[in-house]
mmCIF file of C-alpha atoms in Angstrom:
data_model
loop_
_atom_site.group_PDB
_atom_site.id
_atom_site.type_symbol
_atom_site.label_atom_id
_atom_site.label_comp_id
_atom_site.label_asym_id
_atom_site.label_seq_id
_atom_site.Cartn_x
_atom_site.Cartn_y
_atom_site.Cartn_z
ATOM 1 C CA UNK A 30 -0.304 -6.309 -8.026
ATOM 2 C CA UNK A 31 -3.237 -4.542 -6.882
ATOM 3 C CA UNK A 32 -5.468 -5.866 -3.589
ATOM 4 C CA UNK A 33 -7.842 -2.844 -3.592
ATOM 5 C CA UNK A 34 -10.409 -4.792 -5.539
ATOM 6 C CA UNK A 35 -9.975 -7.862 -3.303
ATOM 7 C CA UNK A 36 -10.681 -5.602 -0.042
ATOM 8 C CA UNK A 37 -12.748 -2.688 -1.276
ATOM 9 C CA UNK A 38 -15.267 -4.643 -2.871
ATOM 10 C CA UNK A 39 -18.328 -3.780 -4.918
ATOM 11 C CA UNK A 40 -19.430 -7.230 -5.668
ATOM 12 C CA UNK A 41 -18.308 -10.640 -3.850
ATOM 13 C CA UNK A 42 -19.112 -14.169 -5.095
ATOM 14 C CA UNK A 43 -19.111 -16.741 -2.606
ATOM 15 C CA UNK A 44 -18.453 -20.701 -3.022
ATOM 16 C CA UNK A 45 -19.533 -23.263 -0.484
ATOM 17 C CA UNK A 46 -22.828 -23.788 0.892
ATOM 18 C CA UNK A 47 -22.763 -23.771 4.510
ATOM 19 C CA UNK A 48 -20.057 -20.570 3.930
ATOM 20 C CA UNK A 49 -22.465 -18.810 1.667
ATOM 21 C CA UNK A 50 -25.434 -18.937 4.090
ATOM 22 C CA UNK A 51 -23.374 -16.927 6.666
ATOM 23 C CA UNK A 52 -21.530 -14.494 4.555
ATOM 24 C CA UNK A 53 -24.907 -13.391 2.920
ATOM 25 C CA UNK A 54 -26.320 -13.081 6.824
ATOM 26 C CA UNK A 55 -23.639 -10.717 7.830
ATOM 27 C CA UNK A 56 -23.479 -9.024 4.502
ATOM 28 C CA UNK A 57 -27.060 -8.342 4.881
ATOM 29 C CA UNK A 58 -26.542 -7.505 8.698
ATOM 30 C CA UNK A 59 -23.398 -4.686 7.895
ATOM 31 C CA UNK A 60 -25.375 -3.226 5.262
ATOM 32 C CA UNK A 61 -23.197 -4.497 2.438
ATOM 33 C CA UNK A 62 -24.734 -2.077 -0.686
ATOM 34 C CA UNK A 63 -23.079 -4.375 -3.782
ATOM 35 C CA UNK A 64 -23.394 -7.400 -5.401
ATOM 36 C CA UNK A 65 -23.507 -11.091 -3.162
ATOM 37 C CA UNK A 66 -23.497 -13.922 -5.589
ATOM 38 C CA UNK A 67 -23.703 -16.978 -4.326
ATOM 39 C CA UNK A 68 -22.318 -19.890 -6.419
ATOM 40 C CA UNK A 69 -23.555 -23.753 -5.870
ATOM 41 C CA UNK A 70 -24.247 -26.303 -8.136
ATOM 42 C CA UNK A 71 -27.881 -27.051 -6.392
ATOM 43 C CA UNK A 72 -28.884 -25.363 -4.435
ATOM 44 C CA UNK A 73 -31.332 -21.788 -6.105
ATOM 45 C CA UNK A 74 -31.290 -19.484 -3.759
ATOM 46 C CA UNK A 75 -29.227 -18.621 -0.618
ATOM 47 C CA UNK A 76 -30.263 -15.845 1.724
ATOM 48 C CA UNK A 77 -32.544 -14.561 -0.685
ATOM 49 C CA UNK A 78 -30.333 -14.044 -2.737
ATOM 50 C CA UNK A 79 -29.679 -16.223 -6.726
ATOM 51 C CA UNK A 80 -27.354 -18.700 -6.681
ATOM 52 C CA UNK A 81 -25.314 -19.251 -9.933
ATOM 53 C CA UNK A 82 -24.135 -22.854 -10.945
ATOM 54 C CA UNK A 83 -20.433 -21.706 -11.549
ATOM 55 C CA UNK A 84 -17.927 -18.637 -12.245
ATOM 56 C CA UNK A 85 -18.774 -18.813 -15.802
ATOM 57 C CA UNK A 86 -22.215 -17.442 -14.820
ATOM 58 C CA UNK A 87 -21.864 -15.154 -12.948
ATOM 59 C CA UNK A 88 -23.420 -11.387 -13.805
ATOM 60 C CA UNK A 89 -20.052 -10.051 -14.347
ATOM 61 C CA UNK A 90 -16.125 -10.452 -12.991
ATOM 62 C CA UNK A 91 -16.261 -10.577 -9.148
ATOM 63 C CA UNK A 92 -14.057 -7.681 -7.423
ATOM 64 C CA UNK A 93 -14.380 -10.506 -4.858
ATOM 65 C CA UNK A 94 -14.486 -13.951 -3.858
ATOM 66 C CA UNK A 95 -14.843 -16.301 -0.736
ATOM 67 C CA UNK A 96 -13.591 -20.094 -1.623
ATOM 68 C CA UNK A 97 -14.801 -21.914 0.930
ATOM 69 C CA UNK A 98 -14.718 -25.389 -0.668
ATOM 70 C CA UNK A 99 -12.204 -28.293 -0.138
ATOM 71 C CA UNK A 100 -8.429 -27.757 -1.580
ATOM 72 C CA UNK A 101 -8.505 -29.507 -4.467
ATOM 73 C CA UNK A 102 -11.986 -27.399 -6.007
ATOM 74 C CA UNK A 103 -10.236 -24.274 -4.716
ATOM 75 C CA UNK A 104 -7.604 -24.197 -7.185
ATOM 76 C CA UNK A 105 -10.591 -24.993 -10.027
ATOM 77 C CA UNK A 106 -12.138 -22.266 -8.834
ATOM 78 C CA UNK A 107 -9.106 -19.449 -8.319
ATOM 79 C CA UNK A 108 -8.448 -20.642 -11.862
ATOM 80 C CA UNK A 109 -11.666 -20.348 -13.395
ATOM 81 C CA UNK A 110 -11.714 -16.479 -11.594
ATOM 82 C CA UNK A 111 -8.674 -16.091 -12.293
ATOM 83 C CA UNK A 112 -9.488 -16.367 -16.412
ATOM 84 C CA UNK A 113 -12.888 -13.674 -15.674
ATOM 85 C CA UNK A 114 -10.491 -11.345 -14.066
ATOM 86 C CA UNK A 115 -11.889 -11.055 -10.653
ATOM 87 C CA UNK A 116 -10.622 -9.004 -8.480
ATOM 88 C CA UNK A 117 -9.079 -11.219 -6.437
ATOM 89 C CA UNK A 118 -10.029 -14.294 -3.821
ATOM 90 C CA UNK A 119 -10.059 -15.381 -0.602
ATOM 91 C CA UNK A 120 -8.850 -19.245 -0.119
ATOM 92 C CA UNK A 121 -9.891 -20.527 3.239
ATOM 93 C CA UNK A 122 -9.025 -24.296 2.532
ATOM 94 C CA UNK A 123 -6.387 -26.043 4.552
ATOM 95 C CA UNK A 124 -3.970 -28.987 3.604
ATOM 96 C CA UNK A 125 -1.464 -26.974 1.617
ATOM 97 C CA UNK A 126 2.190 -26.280 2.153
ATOM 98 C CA UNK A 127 1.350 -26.689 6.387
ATOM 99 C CA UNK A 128 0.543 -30.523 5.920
ATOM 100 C CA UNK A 129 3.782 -31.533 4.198
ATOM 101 C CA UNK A 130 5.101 -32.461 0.803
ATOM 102 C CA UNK A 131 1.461 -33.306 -0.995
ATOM 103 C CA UNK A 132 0.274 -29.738 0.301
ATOM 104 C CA UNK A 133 3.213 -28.168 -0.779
ATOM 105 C CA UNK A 134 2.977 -29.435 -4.155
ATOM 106 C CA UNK A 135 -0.940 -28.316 -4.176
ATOM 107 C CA UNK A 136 -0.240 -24.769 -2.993
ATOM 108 C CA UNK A 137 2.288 -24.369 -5.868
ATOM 109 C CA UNK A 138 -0.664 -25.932 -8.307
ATOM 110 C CA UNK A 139 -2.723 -22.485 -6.803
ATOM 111 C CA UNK A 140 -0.209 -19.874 -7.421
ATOM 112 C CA UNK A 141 0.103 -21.450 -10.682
ATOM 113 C CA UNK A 142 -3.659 -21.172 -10.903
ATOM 114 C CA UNK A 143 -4.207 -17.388 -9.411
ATOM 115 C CA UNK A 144 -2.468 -16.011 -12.436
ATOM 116 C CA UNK A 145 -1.669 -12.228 -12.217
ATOM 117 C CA UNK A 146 -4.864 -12.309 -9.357
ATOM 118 C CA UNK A 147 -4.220 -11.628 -5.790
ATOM 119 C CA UNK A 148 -5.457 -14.163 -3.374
ATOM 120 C CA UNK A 149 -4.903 -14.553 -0.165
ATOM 121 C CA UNK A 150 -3.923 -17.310 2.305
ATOM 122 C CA UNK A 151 -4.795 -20.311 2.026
ATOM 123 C CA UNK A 152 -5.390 -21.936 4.947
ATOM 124 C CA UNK A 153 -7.144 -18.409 5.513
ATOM 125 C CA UNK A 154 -10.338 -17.526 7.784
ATOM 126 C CA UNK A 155 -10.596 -14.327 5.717
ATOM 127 C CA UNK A 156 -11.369 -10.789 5.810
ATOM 128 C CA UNK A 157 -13.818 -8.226 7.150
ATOM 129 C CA UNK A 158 -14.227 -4.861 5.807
ATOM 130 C CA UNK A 159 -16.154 -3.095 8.755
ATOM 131 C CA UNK A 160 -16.190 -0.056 6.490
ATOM 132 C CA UNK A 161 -17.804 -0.756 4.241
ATOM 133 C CA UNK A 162 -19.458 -3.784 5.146
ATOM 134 C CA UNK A 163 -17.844 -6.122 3.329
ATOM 135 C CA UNK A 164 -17.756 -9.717 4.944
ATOM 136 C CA UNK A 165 -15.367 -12.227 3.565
ATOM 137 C CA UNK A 166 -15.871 -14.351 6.495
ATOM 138 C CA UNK A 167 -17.283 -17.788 7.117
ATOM 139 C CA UNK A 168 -18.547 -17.594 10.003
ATOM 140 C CA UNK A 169 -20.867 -15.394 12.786
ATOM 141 C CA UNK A 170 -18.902 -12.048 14.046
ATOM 142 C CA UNK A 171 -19.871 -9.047 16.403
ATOM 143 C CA UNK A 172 -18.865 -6.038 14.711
ATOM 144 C CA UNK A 173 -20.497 -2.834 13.539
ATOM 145 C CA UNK A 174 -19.633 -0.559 10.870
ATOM 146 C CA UNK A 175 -17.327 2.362 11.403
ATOM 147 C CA UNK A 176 -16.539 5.495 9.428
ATOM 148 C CA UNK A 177 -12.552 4.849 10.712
ATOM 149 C CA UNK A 178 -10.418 2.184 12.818
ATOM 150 C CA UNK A 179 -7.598 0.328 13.199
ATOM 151 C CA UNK A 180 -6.570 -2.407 11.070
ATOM 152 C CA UNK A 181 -5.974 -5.919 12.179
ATOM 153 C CA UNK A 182 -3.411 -8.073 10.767
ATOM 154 C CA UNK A 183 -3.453 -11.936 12.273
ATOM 155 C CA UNK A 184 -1.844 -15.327 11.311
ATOM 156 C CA UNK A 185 -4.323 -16.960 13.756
ATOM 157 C CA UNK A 186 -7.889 -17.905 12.244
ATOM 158 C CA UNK A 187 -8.939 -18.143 16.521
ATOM 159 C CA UNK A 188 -7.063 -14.843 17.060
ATOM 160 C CA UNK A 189 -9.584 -13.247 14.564
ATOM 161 C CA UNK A 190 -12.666 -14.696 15.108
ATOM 162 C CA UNK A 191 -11.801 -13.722 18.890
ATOM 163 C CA UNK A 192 -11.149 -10.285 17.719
ATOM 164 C CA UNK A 193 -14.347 -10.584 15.284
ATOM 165 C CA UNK A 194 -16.242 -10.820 18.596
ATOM 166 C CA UNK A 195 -14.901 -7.886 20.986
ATOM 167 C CA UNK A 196 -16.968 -5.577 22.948
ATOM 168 C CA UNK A 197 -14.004 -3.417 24.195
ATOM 169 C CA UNK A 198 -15.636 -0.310 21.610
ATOM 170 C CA UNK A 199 -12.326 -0.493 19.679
ATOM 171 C CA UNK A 200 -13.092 0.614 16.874
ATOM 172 C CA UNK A 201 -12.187 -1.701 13.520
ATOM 173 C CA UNK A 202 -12.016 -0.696 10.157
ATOM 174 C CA UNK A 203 -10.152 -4.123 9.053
ATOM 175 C CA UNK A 204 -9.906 -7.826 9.795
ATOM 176 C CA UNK A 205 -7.604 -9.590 8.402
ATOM 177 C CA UNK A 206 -6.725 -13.728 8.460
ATOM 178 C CA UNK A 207 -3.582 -13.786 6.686
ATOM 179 C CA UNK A 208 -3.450 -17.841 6.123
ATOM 180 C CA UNK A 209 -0.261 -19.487 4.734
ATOM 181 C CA UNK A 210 0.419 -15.983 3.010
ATOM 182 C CA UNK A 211 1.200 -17.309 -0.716
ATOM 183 C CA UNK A 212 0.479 -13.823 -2.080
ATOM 184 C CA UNK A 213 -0.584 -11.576 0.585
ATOM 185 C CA UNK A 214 2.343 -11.557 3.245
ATOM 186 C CA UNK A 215 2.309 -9.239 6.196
ATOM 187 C CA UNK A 216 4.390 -6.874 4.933
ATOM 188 C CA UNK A 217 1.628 -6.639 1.790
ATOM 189 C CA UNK A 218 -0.714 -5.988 4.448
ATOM 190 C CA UNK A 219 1.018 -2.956 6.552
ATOM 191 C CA UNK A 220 1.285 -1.047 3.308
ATOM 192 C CA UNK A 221 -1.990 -1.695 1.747
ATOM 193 C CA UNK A 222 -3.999 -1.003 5.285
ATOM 194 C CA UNK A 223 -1.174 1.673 6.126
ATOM 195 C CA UNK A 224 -2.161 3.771 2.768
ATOM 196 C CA UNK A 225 -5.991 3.521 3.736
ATOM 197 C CA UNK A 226 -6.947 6.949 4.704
ATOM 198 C CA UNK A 227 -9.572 5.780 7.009
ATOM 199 C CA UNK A 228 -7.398 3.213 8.738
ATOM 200 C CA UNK A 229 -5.638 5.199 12.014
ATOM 201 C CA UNK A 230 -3.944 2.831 13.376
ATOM 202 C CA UNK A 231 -2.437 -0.914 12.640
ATOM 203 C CA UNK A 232 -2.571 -3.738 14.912
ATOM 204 C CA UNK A 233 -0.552 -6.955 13.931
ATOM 205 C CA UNK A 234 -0.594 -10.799 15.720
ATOM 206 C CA UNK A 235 2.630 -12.359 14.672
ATOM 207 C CA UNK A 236 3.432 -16.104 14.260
ATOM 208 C CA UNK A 237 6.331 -15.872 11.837
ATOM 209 C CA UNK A 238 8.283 -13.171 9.478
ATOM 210 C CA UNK A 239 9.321 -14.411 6.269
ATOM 211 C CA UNK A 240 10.810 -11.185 5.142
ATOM 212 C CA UNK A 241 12.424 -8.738 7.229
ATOM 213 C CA UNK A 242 13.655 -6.335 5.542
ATOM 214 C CA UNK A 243 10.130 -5.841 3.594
ATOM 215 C CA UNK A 244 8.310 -5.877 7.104
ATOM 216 C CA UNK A 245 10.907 -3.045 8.339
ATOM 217 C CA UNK A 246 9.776 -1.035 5.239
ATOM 218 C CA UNK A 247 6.042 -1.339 5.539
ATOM 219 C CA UNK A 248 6.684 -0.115 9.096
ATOM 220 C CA UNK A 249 7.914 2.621 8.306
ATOM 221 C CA UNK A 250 5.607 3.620 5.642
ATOM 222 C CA UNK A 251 2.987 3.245 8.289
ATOM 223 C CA UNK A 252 4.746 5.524 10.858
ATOM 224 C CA UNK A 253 5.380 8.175 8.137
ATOM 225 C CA UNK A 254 2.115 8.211 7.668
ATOM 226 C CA UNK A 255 1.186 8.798 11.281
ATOM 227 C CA UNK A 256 -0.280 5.356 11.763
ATOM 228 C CA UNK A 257 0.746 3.830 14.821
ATOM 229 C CA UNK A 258 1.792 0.002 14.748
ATOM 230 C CA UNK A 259 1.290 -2.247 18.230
ATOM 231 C CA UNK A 260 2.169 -6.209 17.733
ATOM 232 C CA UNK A 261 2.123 -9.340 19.521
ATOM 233 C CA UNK A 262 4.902 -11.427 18.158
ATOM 234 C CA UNK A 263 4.005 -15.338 19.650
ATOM 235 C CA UNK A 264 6.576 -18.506 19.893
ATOM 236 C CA UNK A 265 9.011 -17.217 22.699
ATOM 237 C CA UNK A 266 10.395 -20.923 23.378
ATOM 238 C CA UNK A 267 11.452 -23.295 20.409
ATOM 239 C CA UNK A 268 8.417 -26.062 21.892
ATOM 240 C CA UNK A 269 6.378 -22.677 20.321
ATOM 241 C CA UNK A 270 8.182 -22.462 17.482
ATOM 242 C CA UNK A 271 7.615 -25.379 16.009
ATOM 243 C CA UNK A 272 3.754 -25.145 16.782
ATOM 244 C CA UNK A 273 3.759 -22.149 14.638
ATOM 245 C CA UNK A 274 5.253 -23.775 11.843
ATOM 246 C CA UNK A 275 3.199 -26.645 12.045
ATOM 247 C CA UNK A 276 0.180 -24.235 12.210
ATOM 248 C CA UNK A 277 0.673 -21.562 9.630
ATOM 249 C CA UNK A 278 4.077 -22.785 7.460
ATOM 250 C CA UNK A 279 5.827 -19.783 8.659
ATOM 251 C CA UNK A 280 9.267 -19.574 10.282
ATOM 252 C CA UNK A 281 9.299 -18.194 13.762
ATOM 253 C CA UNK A 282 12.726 -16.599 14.067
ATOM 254 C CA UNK A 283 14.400 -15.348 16.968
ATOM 255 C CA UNK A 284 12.119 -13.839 19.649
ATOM 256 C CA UNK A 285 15.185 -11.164 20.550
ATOM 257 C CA UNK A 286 16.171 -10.692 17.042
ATOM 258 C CA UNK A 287 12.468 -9.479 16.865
ATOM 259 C CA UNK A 288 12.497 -7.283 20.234
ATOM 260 C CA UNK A 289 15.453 -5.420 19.002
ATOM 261 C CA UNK A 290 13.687 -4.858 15.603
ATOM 262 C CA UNK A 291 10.336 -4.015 16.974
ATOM 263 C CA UNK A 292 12.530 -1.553 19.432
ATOM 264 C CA UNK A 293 14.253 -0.142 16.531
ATOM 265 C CA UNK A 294 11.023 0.519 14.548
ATOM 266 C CA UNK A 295 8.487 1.942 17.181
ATOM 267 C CA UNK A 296 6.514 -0.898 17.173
ATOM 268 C CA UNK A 297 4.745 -1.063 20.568
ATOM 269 C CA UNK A 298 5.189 -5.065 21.545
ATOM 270 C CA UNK A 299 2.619 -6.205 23.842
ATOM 271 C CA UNK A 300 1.915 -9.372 25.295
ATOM 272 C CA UNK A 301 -1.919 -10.271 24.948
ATOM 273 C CA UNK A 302 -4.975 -9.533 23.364
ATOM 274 C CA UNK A 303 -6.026 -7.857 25.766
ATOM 275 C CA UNK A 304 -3.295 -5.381 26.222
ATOM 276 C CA UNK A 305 -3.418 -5.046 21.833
ATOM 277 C CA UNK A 306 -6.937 -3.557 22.112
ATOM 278 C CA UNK A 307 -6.342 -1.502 25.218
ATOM 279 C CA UNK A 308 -3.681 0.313 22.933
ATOM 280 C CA UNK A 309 -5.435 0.480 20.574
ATOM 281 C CA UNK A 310 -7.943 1.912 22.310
ATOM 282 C CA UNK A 311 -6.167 4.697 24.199
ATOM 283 C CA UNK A 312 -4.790 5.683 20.764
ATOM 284 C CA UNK A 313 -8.777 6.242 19.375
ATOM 285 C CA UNK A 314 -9.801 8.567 22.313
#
């Protein structure tokens, strides 16, 4: 399964009013150059731009899309983009396999839906693509483009829109909200991000690890490729453990089972935001 559509974009439909406004703002602001179709069933025009009454017609297959509509339209939607072959979409609805047994049987009703399309989360704030000015993103953010940066890999939606609004100079090529990860898991992410030539560097917040072994093997694909990898891996005590699974339906795991396989990988472990970007940092001068 390929995600370069998904994050490389050329043209993005977005769904959800309020959402559309400020993804076609920032779009606008970054100097997106492709395609922003907006998709609502009333309103005409958003940000100057037309607004289409559904997938169906819409100028051609999306490389991208922003669902930002409740959870039950999102899996309409992923399956109606799903059948036009878009590229890919991003889910940001909550109320899936993180609010119990009803969510759990909805988030199996939207893999069902995706298809062979990647998606990611749900229960994700999204992505920004400060290369290329691509703003999956529902929301205001602080960034400016870049011609290379690190890539940011978070489970927290508040982690990244945090991130979204640093003035440290660290400079970002990627943002990344990975959500409940039904298709896009954190090891998915270190290789795809790892592989980008422009990316130097990766920077990952941690909640949970779901696969190990995978995650071990991304790692190292990163650090053969000279891309360094600094983490913060959250949920030291169990009280934080179970927050995080509450939060993002991801297991914690054992906080020294992690150190020693951090240690054993290279990854730099910090504890803070603020100590992620001042790596990061010292690595891009």
């Amino acid at each position: 399964m390929s995600f370069e559509r998904l994050l490389q974009p050329k043209s993005i439909a977005v769904f959800g009013g309020g959402v559309a406004e400020e993804l076609v703002r920032q779009c606008n602001r970054l100097g997106f150059s492709g395609e922003v179709w907006p998709v609502h069933p009333k309103k005409t025009e958003v940000g100057g731009r037309k607004v289409y009454r559904s997938v169906a017609e819409l100028p051609g297959s999306p490389d991208a899309a922003y669902v930002g509509v409740n959870r039950n339209l999102t899996i309409d939607i992923v399956r109606d983009l799903a059948a036009r072959g878009a590229g890919g979409a991003i889910c940001y609805a909550t109320g899936f396999t993180e609010a119990g047994d009803e969510g759990s049987k909805l988030e199996r009703q939207l893999l069902e839906a995706s298809g062979e399309m990647p998606i990611t989360g749900p229960n994700c704030y999204g992505l920004i693509n400060y290369l290329d000015g691509a703003i999956l993103w529902p929301d205001q953010q602080g960034g400016r483009r870049v011609d290379e940066g690190v890539a940011i890999i978070t489970m927290s939606s508040n982690v990244a829109f945090n991130l979204s609004m640093q003035r440290r100079g660290l400079p970002i090529a990627y943002l990344m909200s990975l959500g409940n990860k039904l298709k896009f898991d954190l090891h998915d992410a270190i290789r795809v991000f790892a592989a980008e030539e422009r990316v130097t560097a990766l920077g990952l917040y941690i909640e949970g690890m779901t696969d190990p072994r995978a995650f071990a093997e991304a790692v190292n694909l990163a650090r053969t490729l000279g891309k360094p990898v600094v983490a913060i891996k959250t949920g030291r005590s169990e009280t934080a453990q179970k927050m995080v699974l509450s939060h993002t339906a991801s297991l914690a795991g054992s906080d020294a089972l992690v150190s020693a396989l951090f240690e054993r990988l290279g990854v730099a472990r910090v504890e803070s935001l603020e100590a992620l970007i001042e790596a990061h940092s010292r690595c891009s001068t």
